[in-house]
PDB file of C-alpha atoms in Angstrom:
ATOM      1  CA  UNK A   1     137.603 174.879 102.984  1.00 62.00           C
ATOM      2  CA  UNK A   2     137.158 174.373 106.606  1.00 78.00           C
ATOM      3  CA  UNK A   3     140.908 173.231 106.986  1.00 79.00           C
ATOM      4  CA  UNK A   4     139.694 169.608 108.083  1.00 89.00           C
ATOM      5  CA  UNK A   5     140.822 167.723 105.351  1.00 91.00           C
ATOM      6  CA  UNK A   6     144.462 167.058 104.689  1.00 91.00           C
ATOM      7  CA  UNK A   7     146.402 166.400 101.383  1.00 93.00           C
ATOM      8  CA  UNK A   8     149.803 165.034 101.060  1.00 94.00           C
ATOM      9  CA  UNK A   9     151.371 163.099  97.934  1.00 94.00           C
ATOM     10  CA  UNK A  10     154.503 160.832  97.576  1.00 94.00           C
ATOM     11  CA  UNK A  11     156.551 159.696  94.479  1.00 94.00           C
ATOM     12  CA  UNK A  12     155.795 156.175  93.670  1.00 92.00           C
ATOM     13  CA  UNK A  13     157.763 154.145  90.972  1.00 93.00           C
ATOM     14  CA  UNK A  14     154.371 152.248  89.551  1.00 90.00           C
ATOM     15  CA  UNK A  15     152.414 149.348  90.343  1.00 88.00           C
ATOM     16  CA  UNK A  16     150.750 146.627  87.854  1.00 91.00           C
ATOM     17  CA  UNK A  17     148.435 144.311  88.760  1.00 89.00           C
ATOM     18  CA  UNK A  18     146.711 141.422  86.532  1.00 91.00           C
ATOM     19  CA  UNK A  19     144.102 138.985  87.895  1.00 89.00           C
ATOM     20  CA  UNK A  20     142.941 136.564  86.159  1.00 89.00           C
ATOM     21  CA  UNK A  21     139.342 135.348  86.275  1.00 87.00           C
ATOM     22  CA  UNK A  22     139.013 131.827  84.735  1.00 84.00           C
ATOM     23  CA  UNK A  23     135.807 129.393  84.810  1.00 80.00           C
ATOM     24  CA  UNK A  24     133.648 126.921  83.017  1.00 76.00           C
ATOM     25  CA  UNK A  25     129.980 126.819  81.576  1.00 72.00           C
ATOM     26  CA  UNK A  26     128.571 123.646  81.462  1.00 71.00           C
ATOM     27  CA  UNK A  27     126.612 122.596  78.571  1.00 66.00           C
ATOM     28  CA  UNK A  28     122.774 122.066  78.803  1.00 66.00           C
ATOM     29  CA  UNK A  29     121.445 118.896  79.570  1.00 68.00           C
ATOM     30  CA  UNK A  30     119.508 118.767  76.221  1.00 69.00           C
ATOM     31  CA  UNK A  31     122.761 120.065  74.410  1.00 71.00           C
ATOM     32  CA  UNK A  32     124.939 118.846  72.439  1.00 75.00           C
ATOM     33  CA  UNK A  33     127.675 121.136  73.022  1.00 74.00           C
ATOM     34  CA  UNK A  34     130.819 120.145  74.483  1.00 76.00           C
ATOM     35  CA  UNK A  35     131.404 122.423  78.179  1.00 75.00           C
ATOM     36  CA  UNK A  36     133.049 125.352  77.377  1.00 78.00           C
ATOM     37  CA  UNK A  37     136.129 127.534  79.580  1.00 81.00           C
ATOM     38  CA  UNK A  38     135.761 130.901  79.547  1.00 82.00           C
ATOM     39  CA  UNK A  39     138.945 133.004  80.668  1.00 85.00           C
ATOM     40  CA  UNK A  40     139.156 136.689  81.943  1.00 87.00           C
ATOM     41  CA  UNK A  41     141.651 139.132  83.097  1.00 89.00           C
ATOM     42  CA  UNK A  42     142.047 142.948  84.406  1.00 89.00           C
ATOM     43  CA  UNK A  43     144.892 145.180  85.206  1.00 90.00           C
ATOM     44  CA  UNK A  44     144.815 147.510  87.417  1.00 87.00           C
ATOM     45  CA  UNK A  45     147.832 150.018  87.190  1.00 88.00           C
ATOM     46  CA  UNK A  46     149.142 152.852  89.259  1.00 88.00           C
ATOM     47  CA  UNK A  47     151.477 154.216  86.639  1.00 88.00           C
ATOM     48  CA  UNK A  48     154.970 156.374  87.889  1.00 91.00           C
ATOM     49  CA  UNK A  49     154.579 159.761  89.352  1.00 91.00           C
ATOM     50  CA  UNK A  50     152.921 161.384  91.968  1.00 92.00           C
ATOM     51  CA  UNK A  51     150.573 159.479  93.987  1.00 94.00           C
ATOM     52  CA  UNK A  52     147.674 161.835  96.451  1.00 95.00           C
ATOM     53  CA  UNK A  53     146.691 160.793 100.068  1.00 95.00           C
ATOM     54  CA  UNK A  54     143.377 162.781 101.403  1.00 95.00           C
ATOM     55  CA  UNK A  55     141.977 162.205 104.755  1.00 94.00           C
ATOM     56  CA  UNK A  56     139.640 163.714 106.621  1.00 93.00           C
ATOM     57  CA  UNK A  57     140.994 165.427 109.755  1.00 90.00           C
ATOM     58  CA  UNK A  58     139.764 165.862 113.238  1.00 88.00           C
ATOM     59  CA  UNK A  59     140.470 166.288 117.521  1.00 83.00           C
ATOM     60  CA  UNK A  60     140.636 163.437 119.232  1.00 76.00           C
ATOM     61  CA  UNK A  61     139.174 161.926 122.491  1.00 78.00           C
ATOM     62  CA  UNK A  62     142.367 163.632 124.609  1.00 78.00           C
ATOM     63  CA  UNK A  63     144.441 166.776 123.915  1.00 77.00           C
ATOM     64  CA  UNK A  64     147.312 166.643 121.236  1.00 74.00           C
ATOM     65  CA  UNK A  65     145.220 163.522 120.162  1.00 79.00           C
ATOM     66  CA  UNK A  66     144.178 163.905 115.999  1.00 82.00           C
ATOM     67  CA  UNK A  67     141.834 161.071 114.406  1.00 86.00           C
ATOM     68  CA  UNK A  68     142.187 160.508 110.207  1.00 88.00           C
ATOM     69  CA  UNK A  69     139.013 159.410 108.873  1.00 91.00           C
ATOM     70  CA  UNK A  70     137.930 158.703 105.026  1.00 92.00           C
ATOM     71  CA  UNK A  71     141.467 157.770 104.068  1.00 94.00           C
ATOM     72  CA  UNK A  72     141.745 157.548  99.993  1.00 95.00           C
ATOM     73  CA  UNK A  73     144.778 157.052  98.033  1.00 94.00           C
ATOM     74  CA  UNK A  74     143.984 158.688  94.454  1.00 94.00           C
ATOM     75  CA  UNK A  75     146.348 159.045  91.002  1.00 92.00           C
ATOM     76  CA  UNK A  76     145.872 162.005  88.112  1.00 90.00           C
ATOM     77  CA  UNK A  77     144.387 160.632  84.781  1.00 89.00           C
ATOM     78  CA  UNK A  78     144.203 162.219  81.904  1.00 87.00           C
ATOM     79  CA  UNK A  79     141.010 162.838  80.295  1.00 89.00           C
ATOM     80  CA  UNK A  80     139.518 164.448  77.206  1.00 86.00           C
ATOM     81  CA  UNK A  81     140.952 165.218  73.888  1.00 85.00           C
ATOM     82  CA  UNK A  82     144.647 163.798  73.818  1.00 83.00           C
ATOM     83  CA  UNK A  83     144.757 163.573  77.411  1.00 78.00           C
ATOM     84  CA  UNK A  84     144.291 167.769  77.777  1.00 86.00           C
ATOM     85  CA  UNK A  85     143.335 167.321  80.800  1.00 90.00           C
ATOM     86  CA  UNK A  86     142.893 165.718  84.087  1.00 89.00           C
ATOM     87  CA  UNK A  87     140.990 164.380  86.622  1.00 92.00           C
ATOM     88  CA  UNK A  88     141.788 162.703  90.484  1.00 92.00           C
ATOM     89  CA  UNK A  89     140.799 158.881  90.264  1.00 92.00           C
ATOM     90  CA  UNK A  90     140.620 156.952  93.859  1.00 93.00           C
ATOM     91  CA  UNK A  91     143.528 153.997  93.390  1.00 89.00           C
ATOM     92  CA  UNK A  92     142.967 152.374  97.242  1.00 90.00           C
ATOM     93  CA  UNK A  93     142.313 153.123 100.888  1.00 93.00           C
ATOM     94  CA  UNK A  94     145.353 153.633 103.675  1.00 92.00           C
ATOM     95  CA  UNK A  95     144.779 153.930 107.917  1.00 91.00           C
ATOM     96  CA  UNK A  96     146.695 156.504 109.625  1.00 86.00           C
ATOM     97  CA  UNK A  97     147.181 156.381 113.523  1.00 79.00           C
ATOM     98  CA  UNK A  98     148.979 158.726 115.724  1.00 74.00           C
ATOM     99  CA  UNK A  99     151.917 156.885 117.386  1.00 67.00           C
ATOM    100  CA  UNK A 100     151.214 156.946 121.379  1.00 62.00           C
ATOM    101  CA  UNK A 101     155.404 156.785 121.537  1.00 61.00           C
ATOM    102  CA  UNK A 102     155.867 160.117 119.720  1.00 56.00           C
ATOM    103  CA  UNK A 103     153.096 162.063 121.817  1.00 56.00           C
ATOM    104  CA  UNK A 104     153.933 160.716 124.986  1.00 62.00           C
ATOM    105  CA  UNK A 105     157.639 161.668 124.127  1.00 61.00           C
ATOM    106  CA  UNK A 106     156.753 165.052 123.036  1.00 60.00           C
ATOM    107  CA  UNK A 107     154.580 165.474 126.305  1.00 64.00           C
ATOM    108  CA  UNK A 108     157.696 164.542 128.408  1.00 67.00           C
ATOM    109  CA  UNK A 109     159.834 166.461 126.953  1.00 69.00           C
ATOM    110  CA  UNK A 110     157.656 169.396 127.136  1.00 67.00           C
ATOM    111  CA  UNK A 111     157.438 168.407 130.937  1.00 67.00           C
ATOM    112  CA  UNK A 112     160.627 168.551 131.291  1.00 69.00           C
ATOM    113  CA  UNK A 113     161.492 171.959 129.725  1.00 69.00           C
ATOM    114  CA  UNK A 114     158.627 173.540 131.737  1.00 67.00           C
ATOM    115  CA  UNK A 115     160.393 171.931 134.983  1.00 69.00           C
ATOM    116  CA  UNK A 116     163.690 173.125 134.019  1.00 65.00           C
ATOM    117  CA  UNK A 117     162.416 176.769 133.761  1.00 66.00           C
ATOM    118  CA  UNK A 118     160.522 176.113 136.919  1.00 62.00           C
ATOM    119  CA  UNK A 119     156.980 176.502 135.286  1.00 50.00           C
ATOM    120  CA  UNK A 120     155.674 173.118 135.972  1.00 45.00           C
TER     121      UNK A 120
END
């Protein structure tokens, strides 16, 4: 571990998710056969629990500056016999940006205690 990757998770109540896929398949031109729907869905679901963010961590183009790269959202699933175990499963993708407003505050107020002590 070269301490440039970070981990942090979050409590999440649960998500579902159904789309539905629905289309038609038109008969042959030799055919008989009346056209014919054909209908399709999936769920996707992030069940309750604990919910992983992992991003890949590194210095940015100024001091103080850090960039997030790789960003995956990923759930626990349980796998094997009875669910015994587990394993991480990638649910989605988030973007992380430092806010300019919070450094620039923290660089001013750092400023500002080194003036007040006279160390500027």
């Amino acid at each position: 571990d070269d301490g440039r990757q970070i981990r942090f998770r979050i409590q999440v109540s649960g998500f579902t998710r159904t789309v539905e896929t629905r289309g038609s398949i038109q008969s042959v031109a030799w055919s008989n056969e009346p056209d014919k729907e054909t209908r399709a869905a999936t769920i996707y679901r992030i069940p309750e629990g604990w919910m992983y963010g992992e991003a890949q961590v590194s210095s940015g183009s100024r001091p103080g500056i850090v960039t997030w790269d790789d960003c995956v959202l990923k759930i626990e699933q349980p796998t094997g016999m009875l669910g015994a175990g587990t394993k991480m499963a990638p649910c989605g993708k988030f973007q992380a940006r430092q806010s300019t407003t919070v450094a620039n505050a923290v660089n001013e107020e750092a400023a500002a205690a080194s003036e007040r002590r006279g160390t500027l």
